[in-house]
Amino acid sequence: MERRNVYVVGAGFSVGLGFPMTTNLLVDVWDRLTREVRENLAKVISFHNPGFRPARRTTFPYIEDLLTQIAVNLEMFDSSRTTTGNFTKADLIDAREELLTEIAKWFHELFQESGEPEWLKRFAERVIREKAVVVSFNWDLILDEMLFGGDVAPENYGLGKASEGPILLKPHGSLNWYEEDQIAKVAEEKRVTLHKRTKEYPAVQAFVHPRHIVSKTGRRYTPLIVPPQYLKDFSRPISKSVWRSCVEALSVAPEVFFLGYSLPGSDLQAQFIMRCGFYNQSEGLPASPKRKGATGPARVCIVNPDRASAQRIEGVLRSGQKCVWEPQKVEEWV
């Protein structure tokens, strides 16, 4: 996958389209949750954060902290008690899934309302013209729509056969990706298989025209998104395929642009993959019996008004690698 330019985008990219930043996500989604879900989540939050008060938004934890605390709670649940009390493991799982489902529903609504600002059109035209690779850590579907329209296919996402056009890699999943078993009743012409079924996991499918699923029976459909938490799970085959494509793209790109991406300190997997890509630029791609020829260090541009984010990204670059920091919002830079 040898493309000249790779664009790595994060929440700072989508915030210009009306989407919330991860740091405010729990506060912003709270009032959308049902009373029952809020009460159950409040019990969990209060246990880990005794100073929490729902009426005081400054006491809310970051959603990354909350989801990590829930993951630890689930892992240690049986080891921390001799008998189950009034708040069960199922209650904990339901509270987490209701939270993620509501966020997914909200993001679908924002997607429908976002429109196509001029700066986004220019960016999409640039990516299409360059046949570039975009590595998006966002769940939203804005770039999917701008780059592919209704032509959703595995090759668009670095899966299956090689694409002749731009490629959108989504390491943290997508609001339009579902397990085949969940949407099996949807007409076949309305969905496409992105990744085949394996022994451990069902096939992953996407709607040809992305949409939020509303069940008449109250069934919950949670898309394949990787929640923002410290203990991320990338065991699914589709995740491994996407990450592998990320490394391959970064390893040979002459220019890499980080647009509104902060490379969180807790996202150790992303840091590792970035280091692999930049290492391969200098040392060559792994191969047997020896590495393939190195393409040389890429020129790197970081577009982000936050200095700390730029410093974290520079921290995964190779010594002496050329890097420019543009302290601007993405829409201004475009």
Short mmCIF file of C-alpha atoms in Angstrom, two decimals, residues 47-326:
data_model
loop_
_atom_site.label_atom_id
_atom_site.label_comp_id
_atom_site.label_asym_id
_atom_site.label_seq_id
_atom_site.Cartn_x
_atom_site.Cartn_y
_atom_site.Cartn_z
CA PHE A 47 -18.04 4.21 44.07
CA HIS A 48 -14.84 5.11 42.23
CA ASN A 49 -15.19 8.90 42.67
CA PRO A 50 -16.76 9.66 46.06
CA GLY A 51 -16.97 13.38 45.28
CA PHE A 52 -19.21 12.85 42.27
CA ARG A 53 -22.41 14.91 42.16
CA PRO A 54 -24.59 14.69 39.00
CA ALA A 55 -25.66 18.32 39.43
CA ARG A 56 -22.01 19.48 39.42
CA ARG A 57 -20.52 18.80 36.01
CA THR A 58 -17.02 19.55 37.29
CA THR A 59 -17.17 16.33 39.35
CA PHE A 60 -17.73 14.11 36.28
CA PRO A 61 -14.82 11.80 35.44
CA TYR A 62 -13.50 11.57 31.89
CA ILE A 63 -15.35 8.87 29.98
CA GLU A 64 -12.02 7.09 29.43
CA ASP A 65 -11.58 6.80 33.20
CA LEU A 66 -15.18 5.63 33.73
CA LEU A 67 -15.06 2.91 31.08
CA THR A 68 -11.72 1.69 32.39
CA GLN A 69 -13.14 1.54 35.92
CA ILE A 70 -16.09 -0.48 34.63
CA ALA A 71 -13.74 -2.86 32.82
CA VAL A 72 -11.73 -3.41 36.03
CA ASN A 73 -14.95 -3.80 38.00
CA LEU A 74 -16.11 -6.53 35.64
CA GLU A 75 -12.75 -8.30 35.68
CA MET A 76 -12.58 -8.33 39.49
CA PHE A 77 -16.30 -8.70 40.18
CA ASP A 78 -16.28 -12.35 41.25
CA SER A 79 -12.99 -11.96 43.13
CA SER A 80 -14.29 -9.10 45.27
CA ARG A 81 -17.31 -10.76 46.89
CA THR A 82 -18.60 -14.07 48.12
CA THR A 83 -22.14 -13.40 46.91
CA THR A 84 -23.83 -11.09 44.40
CA GLY A 85 -25.58 -8.11 45.93
CA ASN A 86 -28.34 -5.89 44.55
CA PHE A 87 -26.09 -4.49 41.81
CA THR A 88 -25.15 -7.40 39.55
CA LYS A 89 -22.56 -7.89 36.83
CA ALA A 90 -25.42 -7.83 34.30
CA ASP A 91 -26.47 -4.40 35.64
CA LEU A 92 -22.94 -3.15 35.12
CA ILE A 93 -22.74 -4.47 31.57
CA ASP A 94 -26.16 -3.02 30.72
CA ALA A 95 -25.19 0.42 32.03
CA ARG A 96 -22.03 0.44 29.90
CA GLU A 97 -23.84 -0.77 26.76
CA GLU A 98 -26.67 1.74 27.21
CA LEU A 99 -24.08 4.51 27.49
CA LEU A 100 -22.22 3.43 24.33
CA THR A 101 -25.47 2.87 22.42
CA GLU A 102 -26.71 6.36 23.27
CA ILE A 103 -23.41 7.87 22.17
CA ALA A 104 -23.66 5.96 18.89
CA LYS A 105 -27.24 7.19 18.38
CA TRP A 106 -26.20 10.78 19.11
CA PHE A 107 -23.27 10.59 16.68
CA HIS A 108 -25.60 9.28 13.96
CA GLU A 109 -27.83 12.31 14.54
CA LEU A 110 -24.85 14.65 14.34
CA PHE A 111 -23.80 12.93 11.13
CA GLN A 112 -27.20 13.64 9.58
CA GLU A 113 -27.06 17.28 10.70
CA SER A 114 -23.41 18.05 9.96
CA GLY A 115 -23.65 19.14 6.33
CA GLU A 116 -20.58 19.63 4.14
CA PRO A 117 -18.62 22.76 5.07
CA GLU A 118 -16.26 24.16 2.46
CA TRP A 119 -13.10 23.20 4.32
CA LEU A 120 -14.24 19.55 4.53
CA LYS A 121 -15.04 19.49 0.80
CA ARG A 122 -11.54 20.78 0.07
CA PHE A 123 -9.96 18.17 2.30
CA ALA A 124 -11.97 15.34 0.74
CA GLU A 125 -11.07 16.53 -2.76
CA ARG A 126 -7.41 16.59 -1.78
CA VAL A 127 -7.52 13.04 -0.38
CA ILE A 128 -9.32 11.72 -3.45
CA ARG A 129 -6.94 13.50 -5.83
CA GLU A 130 -3.88 12.14 -4.00
CA LYS A 131 -5.42 8.67 -3.52
CA ALA A 132 -4.18 9.09 0.02
CA VAL A 133 -4.59 7.00 3.15
CA VAL A 134 -6.58 8.45 6.05
CA VAL A 135 -6.12 6.86 9.47
CA SER A 136 -9.14 7.97 11.49
CA PHE A 137 -9.43 7.31 15.21
CA ASN A 138 -12.97 8.71 15.12
CA TRP A 139 -16.13 6.59 14.95
CA ASP A 140 -18.15 9.07 12.92
CA LEU A 141 -19.11 8.59 9.28
CA ILE A 142 -18.36 12.03 7.86
CA LEU A 143 -15.26 11.00 5.89
CA ASP A 144 -16.88 7.73 4.81
CA GLU A 145 -19.66 9.71 3.15
CA MET A 146 -17.37 12.34 1.64
CA LEU A 147 -14.88 9.86 0.20
CA PHE A 148 -17.11 6.95 -0.84
CA GLY A 149 -20.74 8.07 -0.79
CA GLY A 150 -22.90 4.96 -1.00
CA ASP A 151 -20.09 2.86 -2.46
CA VAL A 152 -19.14 1.04 0.75
CA ALA A 153 -16.74 -1.84 0.03
CA PRO A 154 -14.01 -3.74 1.96
CA GLU A 155 -11.20 -2.19 -0.10
CA ASN A 156 -12.31 1.29 1.00
CA TYR A 157 -11.19 0.33 4.51
CA GLY A 158 -7.93 -1.45 3.70
CA LEU A 159 -9.68 -4.84 3.73
CA GLY A 160 -9.83 -7.32 0.87
CA LYS A 161 -8.31 -6.50 -2.51
CA ALA A 162 -6.17 -3.42 -3.12
CA SER A 163 -8.04 -0.18 -3.72
CA GLU A 164 -7.29 2.13 -6.63
CA GLY A 165 -8.75 5.09 -4.77
CA PRO A 166 -8.33 6.62 -1.32
CA ILE A 167 -8.32 4.37 1.74
CA LEU A 168 -9.91 5.06 5.12
CA LEU A 169 -8.47 3.03 7.99
CA LYS A 170 -10.47 3.02 11.25
CA PRO A 171 -8.50 1.35 14.07
CA HIS A 172 -11.15 2.19 16.67
CA GLY A 173 -14.03 0.83 14.62
CA SER A 174 -17.01 2.55 13.03
CA LEU A 175 -20.63 3.40 13.78
CA ASN A 176 -21.51 1.56 10.57
CA TRP A 177 -19.82 -1.76 11.40
CA TYR A 178 -21.88 -4.57 12.94
CA GLU A 179 -21.59 -8.27 13.60
CA GLU A 180 -23.39 -10.17 10.85
CA ASP A 181 -25.60 -11.97 13.39
CA GLN A 182 -27.03 -8.64 14.56
CA ILE A 183 -28.22 -7.45 11.15
CA ALA A 184 -28.88 -10.80 9.45
CA LYS A 185 -32.56 -9.91 8.95
CA VAL A 186 -31.71 -6.81 6.90
CA ALA A 187 -32.04 -7.35 3.12
CA GLU A 188 -28.74 -8.53 1.64
CA GLU A 189 -28.59 -5.74 -0.95
CA LYS A 190 -28.53 -3.19 1.88
CA ARG A 191 -25.36 -4.54 3.54
CA VAL A 192 -21.87 -5.62 2.55
CA THR A 193 -19.40 -7.97 4.23
CA LEU A 194 -16.17 -6.24 5.25
CA HIS A 195 -14.50 -9.17 7.03
CA LYS A 196 -15.35 -12.86 6.78
CA ARG A 197 -16.46 -15.03 9.67
CA THR A 198 -13.73 -16.82 11.65
CA LYS A 199 -13.88 -19.67 14.13
CA GLU A 200 -14.08 -17.25 17.08
CA TYR A 201 -15.91 -14.27 15.58
CA PRO A 202 -18.88 -13.65 13.26
CA ALA A 203 -18.44 -11.77 9.99
CA VAL A 204 -18.36 -7.96 10.10
CA GLN A 205 -20.82 -6.17 7.86
CA ALA A 206 -21.67 -2.55 7.04
CA PHE A 207 -24.75 -0.87 5.69
CA VAL A 208 -24.32 0.33 2.12
CA HIS A 209 -26.09 3.52 3.23
CA PRO A 210 -25.07 4.12 6.88
CA ARG A 211 -27.90 4.47 9.36
CA HIS A 212 -28.78 4.02 12.99
CA ILE A 213 -30.85 0.90 13.76
CA VAL A 214 -34.10 1.49 15.63
CA SER A 215 -35.67 -1.70 16.94
CA LYS A 216 -39.45 -1.96 17.30
CA THR A 217 -38.98 -4.59 20.02
CA GLY A 218 -36.45 -2.59 22.06
CA ARG A 219 -33.47 -4.69 21.02
CA ARG A 220 -30.14 -2.93 21.37
CA TYR A 221 -27.73 -2.84 18.44
CA THR A 222 -24.21 -1.76 19.39
CA PRO A 223 -21.85 -1.06 16.47
CA LEU A 224 -18.28 -2.37 16.50
CA ILE A 225 -16.53 0.54 18.14
CA VAL A 226 -13.56 0.36 20.48
CA PRO A 227 -14.55 2.31 23.63
CA PRO A 228 -12.21 5.05 24.88
CA GLN A 229 -10.59 3.28 27.82
CA TYR A 230 -7.10 2.30 28.90
CA LEU A 231 -7.66 -1.44 28.46
CA LYS A 232 -8.65 -1.51 24.79
CA ASP A 233 -9.48 -4.81 23.11
CA PHE A 234 -8.14 -5.29 19.57
CA SER A 235 -8.47 -9.07 19.47
CA ARG A 236 -10.98 -9.12 16.60
CA PRO A 237 -9.47 -10.17 13.25
CA ILE A 238 -10.79 -7.01 11.58
CA SER A 239 -8.90 -4.87 14.13
CA LYS A 240 -5.68 -6.76 13.47
CA SER A 241 -6.10 -6.31 9.71
CA VAL A 242 -6.73 -2.57 10.04
CA TRP A 243 -3.76 -2.03 12.37
CA ARG A 244 -1.52 -3.97 9.98
CA SER A 245 -2.63 -1.71 7.13
CA CYS A 246 -1.86 1.34 9.30
CA VAL A 247 1.72 0.16 9.84
CA GLU A 248 2.18 -0.59 6.13
CA ALA A 249 0.89 2.84 5.11
CA LEU A 250 3.01 4.73 7.66
CA SER A 251 6.10 2.69 6.82
CA VAL A 252 6.40 3.96 3.24
CA ALA A 253 4.68 7.38 3.17
CA PRO A 254 6.95 10.33 2.28
CA GLU A 255 4.58 12.73 4.10
CA VAL A 256 2.44 12.20 7.20
CA PHE A 257 -0.06 14.78 8.49
CA PHE A 258 -1.58 14.62 11.99
CA LEU A 259 -4.85 16.58 11.92
CA GLY A 260 -6.53 17.23 15.25
CA TYR A 261 -5.08 14.06 16.71
CA SER A 262 -3.68 14.14 20.23
CA LEU A 263 -2.11 10.64 20.55
CA PRO A 264 -3.39 10.19 24.14
CA GLY A 265 -0.78 8.99 26.60
CA SER A 266 -3.09 6.13 27.58
CA ASP A 267 -3.41 4.84 24.00
CA LEU A 268 -0.36 2.60 24.16
CA GLN A 269 -1.40 0.53 21.13
CA ALA A 270 -1.51 3.59 18.88
CA GLN A 271 1.86 4.75 20.19
CA PHE A 272 3.35 1.34 19.44
CA ILE A 273 1.95 1.23 15.89
CA MET A 274 3.21 4.76 15.18
CA ARG A 275 6.67 3.85 16.42
CA CYS A 276 6.67 0.74 14.20
CA GLY A 277 5.74 2.77 11.13
CA PHE A 278 8.37 5.44 11.66
CA TYR A 279 10.98 2.83 12.55
CA ASN A 280 10.28 0.97 9.30
CA GLN A 281 10.77 4.16 7.31
CA SER A 282 14.41 4.14 8.36
CA GLU A 283 15.04 0.40 8.68
CA GLY A 284 12.73 -1.08 6.02
CA LEU A 285 9.63 -3.27 6.25
CA PRO A 286 10.06 -6.63 8.02
CA ALA A 287 10.56 -9.46 5.53
CA SER A 288 12.33 -12.80 5.30
CA PRO A 289 15.28 -13.28 5.24
CA LYS A 290 15.93 -9.54 5.70
CA ARG A 291 14.01 -6.29 5.75
CA LYS A 292 12.90 -4.62 2.53
CA GLY A 293 14.65 -1.44 1.46
CA ALA A 294 13.87 1.59 3.61
CA THR A 295 12.01 4.51 2.01
CA GLY A 296 13.56 7.09 4.35
CA PRO A 297 12.10 9.32 7.08
CA ALA A 298 8.80 10.98 6.20
CA ARG A 299 8.20 14.69 6.49
CA VAL A 300 5.72 15.18 9.34
CA CYS A 301 3.23 18.00 9.86
CA ILE A 302 1.22 18.29 13.11
CA VAL A 303 -1.90 20.46 12.93
CA ASN A 304 -3.21 21.03 16.44
CA PRO A 305 -3.49 24.16 18.63
CA ASP A 306 -2.57 22.06 21.68
CA ARG A 307 1.17 22.06 22.32
CA ALA A 308 1.09 18.99 24.57
CA SER A 309 -0.51 16.94 21.78
CA ALA A 310 2.19 18.01 19.35
CA GLN A 311 4.87 17.04 21.87
CA ARG A 312 3.40 13.56 22.32
CA ILE A 313 3.39 12.97 18.58
CA GLU A 314 6.96 14.20 18.24
CA GLY A 315 7.84 11.70 20.96
CA VAL A 316 7.13 8.74 18.64
CA LEU A 317 9.19 10.10 15.74
CA ARG A 318 12.71 8.97 14.96
CA SER A 319 15.62 11.14 16.04
CA GLY A 320 16.28 13.92 13.55
CA GLN A 321 13.05 13.41 11.63
CA LYS A 322 11.78 16.60 9.99
CA CYS A 323 8.64 17.80 11.76
CA VAL A 324 6.59 21.01 11.52
CA TRP A 325 3.99 22.05 14.09
CA GLU A 326 1.07 24.18 12.88
#
